[in-house]
Coordinates of C-alpha atoms in Angstrom, one line a residue:
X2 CA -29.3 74.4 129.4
X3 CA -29.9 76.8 131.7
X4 CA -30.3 80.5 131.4
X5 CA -27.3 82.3 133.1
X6 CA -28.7 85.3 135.4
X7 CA -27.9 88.7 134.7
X8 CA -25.7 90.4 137.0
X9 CA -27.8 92.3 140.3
X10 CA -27.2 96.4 140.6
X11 CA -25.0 96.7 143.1
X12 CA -25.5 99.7 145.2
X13 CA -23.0 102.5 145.5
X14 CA -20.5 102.6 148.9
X15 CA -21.7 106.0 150.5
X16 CA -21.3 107.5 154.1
X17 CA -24.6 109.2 155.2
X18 CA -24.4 112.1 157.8
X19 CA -27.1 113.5 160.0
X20 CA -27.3 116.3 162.5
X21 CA -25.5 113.4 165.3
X22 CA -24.8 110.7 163.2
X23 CA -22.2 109.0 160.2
X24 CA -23.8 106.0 158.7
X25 CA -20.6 103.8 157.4
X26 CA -19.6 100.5 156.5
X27 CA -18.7 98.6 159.1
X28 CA -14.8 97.7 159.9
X29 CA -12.6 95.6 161.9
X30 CA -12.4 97.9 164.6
X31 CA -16.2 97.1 165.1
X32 CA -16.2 94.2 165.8
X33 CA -16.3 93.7 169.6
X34 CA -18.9 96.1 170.2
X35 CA -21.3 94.0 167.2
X36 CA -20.5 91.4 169.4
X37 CA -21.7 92.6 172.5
X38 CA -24.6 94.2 171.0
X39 CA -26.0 91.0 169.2
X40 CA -25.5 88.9 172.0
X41 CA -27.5 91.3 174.1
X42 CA -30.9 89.5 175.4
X43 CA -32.7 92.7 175.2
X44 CA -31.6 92.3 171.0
X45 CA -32.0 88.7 170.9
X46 CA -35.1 88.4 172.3
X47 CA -36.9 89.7 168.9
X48 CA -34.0 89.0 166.6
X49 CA -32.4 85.5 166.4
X50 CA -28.9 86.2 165.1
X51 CA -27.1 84.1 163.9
X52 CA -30.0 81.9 163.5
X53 CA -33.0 80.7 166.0
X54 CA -31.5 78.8 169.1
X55 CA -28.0 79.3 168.3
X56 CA -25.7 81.7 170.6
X57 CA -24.0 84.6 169.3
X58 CA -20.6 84.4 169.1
X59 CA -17.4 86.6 169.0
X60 CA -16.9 84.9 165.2
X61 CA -20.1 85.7 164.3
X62 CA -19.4 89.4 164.9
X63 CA -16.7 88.8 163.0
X64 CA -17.6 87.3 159.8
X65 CA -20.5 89.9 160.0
X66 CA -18.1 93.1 159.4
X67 CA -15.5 91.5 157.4
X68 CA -17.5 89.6 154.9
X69 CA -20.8 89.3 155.6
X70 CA -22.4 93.1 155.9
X71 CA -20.0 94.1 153.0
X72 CA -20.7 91.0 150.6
X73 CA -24.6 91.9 150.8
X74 CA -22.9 95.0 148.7
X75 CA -21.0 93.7 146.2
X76 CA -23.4 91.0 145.5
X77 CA -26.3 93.1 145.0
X78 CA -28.0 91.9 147.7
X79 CA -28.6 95.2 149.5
X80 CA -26.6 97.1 152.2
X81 CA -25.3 97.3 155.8
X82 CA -24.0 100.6 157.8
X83 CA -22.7 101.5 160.8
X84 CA -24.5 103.4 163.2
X85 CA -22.0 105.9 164.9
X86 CA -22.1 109.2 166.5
X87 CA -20.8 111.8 164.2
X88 CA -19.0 113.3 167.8
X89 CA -16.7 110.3 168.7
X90 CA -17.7 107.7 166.4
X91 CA -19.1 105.4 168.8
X92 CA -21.2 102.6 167.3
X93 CA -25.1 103.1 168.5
X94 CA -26.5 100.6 165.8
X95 CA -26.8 99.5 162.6
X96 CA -29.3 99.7 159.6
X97 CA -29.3 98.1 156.2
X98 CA -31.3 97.7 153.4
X99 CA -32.0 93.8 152.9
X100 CA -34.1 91.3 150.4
X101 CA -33.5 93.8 147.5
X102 CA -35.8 93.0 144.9
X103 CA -34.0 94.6 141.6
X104 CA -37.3 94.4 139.5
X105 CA -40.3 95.4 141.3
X106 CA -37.5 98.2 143.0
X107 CA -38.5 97.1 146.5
X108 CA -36.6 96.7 149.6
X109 CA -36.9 95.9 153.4
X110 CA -35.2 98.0 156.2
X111 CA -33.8 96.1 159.1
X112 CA -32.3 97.5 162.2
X113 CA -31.0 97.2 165.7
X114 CA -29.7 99.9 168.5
X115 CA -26.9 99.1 171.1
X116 CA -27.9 98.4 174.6
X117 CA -26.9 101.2 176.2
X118 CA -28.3 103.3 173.2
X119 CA -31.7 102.6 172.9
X120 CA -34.4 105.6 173.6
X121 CA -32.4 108.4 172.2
X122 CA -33.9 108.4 168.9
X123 CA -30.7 107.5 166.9
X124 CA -31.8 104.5 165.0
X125 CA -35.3 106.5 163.8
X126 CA -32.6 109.4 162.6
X127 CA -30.6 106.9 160.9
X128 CA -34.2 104.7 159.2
X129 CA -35.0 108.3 157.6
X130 CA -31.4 109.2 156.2
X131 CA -31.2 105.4 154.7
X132 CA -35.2 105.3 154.0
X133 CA -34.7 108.8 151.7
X134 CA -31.9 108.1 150.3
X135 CA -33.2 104.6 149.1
X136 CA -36.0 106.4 147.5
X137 CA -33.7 108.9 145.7
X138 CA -31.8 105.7 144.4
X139 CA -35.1 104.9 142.5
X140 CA -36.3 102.6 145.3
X141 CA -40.2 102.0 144.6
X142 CA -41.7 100.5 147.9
X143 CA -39.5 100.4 151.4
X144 CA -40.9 97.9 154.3
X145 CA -39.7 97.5 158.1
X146 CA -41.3 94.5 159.8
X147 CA -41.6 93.8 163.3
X148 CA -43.0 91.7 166.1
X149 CA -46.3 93.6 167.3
X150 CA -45.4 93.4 170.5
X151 CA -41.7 95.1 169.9
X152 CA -43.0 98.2 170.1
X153 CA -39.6 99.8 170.3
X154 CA -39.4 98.7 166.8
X155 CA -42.2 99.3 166.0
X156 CA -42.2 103.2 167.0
X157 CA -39.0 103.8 164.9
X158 CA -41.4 102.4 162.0
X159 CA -43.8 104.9 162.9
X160 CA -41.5 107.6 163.6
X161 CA -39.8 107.3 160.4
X162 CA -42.9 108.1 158.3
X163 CA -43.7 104.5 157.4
X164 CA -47.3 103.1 157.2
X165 CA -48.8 100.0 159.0
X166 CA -50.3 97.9 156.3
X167 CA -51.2 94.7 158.0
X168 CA -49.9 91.5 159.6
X169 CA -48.1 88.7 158.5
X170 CA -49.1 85.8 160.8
X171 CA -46.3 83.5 162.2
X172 CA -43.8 84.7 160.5
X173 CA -40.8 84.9 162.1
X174 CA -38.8 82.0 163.8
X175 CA -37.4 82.8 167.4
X176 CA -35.5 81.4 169.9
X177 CA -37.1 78.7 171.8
X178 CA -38.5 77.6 168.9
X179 CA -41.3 80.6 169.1
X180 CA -42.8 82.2 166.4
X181 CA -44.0 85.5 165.9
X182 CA -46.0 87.7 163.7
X183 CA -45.0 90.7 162.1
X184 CA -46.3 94.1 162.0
X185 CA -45.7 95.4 158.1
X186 CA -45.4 98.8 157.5
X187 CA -44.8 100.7 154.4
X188 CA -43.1 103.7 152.8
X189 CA -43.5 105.1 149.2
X190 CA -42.1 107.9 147.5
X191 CA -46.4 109.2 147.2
X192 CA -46.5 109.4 151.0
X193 CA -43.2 111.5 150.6
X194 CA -44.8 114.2 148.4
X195 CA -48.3 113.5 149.3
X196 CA -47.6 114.7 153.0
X197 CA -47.7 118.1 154.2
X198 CA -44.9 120.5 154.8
X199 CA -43.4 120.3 158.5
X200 CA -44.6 123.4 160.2

């Protein structure tokens, strides 16, 4: 007979704010502009949604904002919100906290910008807000990973107070049956209070 699991945390539903931004979940209205953001080939070129060679679809975007970012939730698997702009609520990105693991504490950040959105230093604002806010939740260990040669990614990392740590070799499936390695960078609550004041 097997043991049954206990039951995972599940994280509280909160609405983060910045100076320019509102981190929410995402809705139904959100849908077409998930869609044309993860379709983008500028997005899909370093992350193969839904999976490695298969399009993006409409119904993809879709089952992402009603069940799938929200599910991650309520099944303790982490969480999802939507980028917008606190002036107009246009979406700008998304950023979530994904492969929770309850007992070391540790999590992974993952995110993506909108096309037209990119460069303007709203999906770094949003890592820090989610990144700090994680750590207040008792998070020990945050990481972002990303192809070394997505340096966009990679500068949000950077940007965001993380730490490059090293290099997992092939370890990420692409389209065209590619792989890539991934840059791993690190944040814990020591670097936090270890760092000097902002002058």
């Amino acid at each position: 007979m097997t043991a049954l699991r206990p039951p995972r945390p599940v994280l509280p539903s909160v609405v983060l704010e910045t100076e320019r931004l509102r981190l929410r979940a995402f809705i139904e209205d959100d849908i077409d502009d998930v869609y044309a953001s993860c379709s983008d080939p500028g997005l899909q070129a370093w992350l193969p949604l839904p999976r490695p060679d298969a399009p993006y679809t409409r119904a993809d975007a879709e089952q992402w904002c009603r069940e799938i970012a929200p599910g991650m939730r309520t099944g303790g698997e982490g969480q999802q919100w939507a980028v917008t702009l606190r002036d107009g609520g246009r979406l700008v990105g998304a950023v979530g906290l994904v492969r929770v693991m309850w007992q070391a504490m540790n999590s992974e950040i993952g995110y993506w910008a909108a096309p037209g959105e990119r460069g303007r230093g709203h999906i770094t604002e949003a890592v820090v807000a989610v990144s700090r806010w994680a750590l207040d939740q008792g998070f020990q260990r945050l990481e972002i990973k990303a192809a070394p040669r997505n340096t966009a990614s990679r500068r949000v990392a950077e940007k965001a107070g993380f730490t490059l740590e090293g290099v997992e070799r092939g370890a990420m499936p692409l389209h065209g049956g590619r792989r890539t390695d991934l840059a791993v960078y690190g944040l814990l609550p020591a670097d936090l209070r270890d760092r000097p004041p902002a002058h």
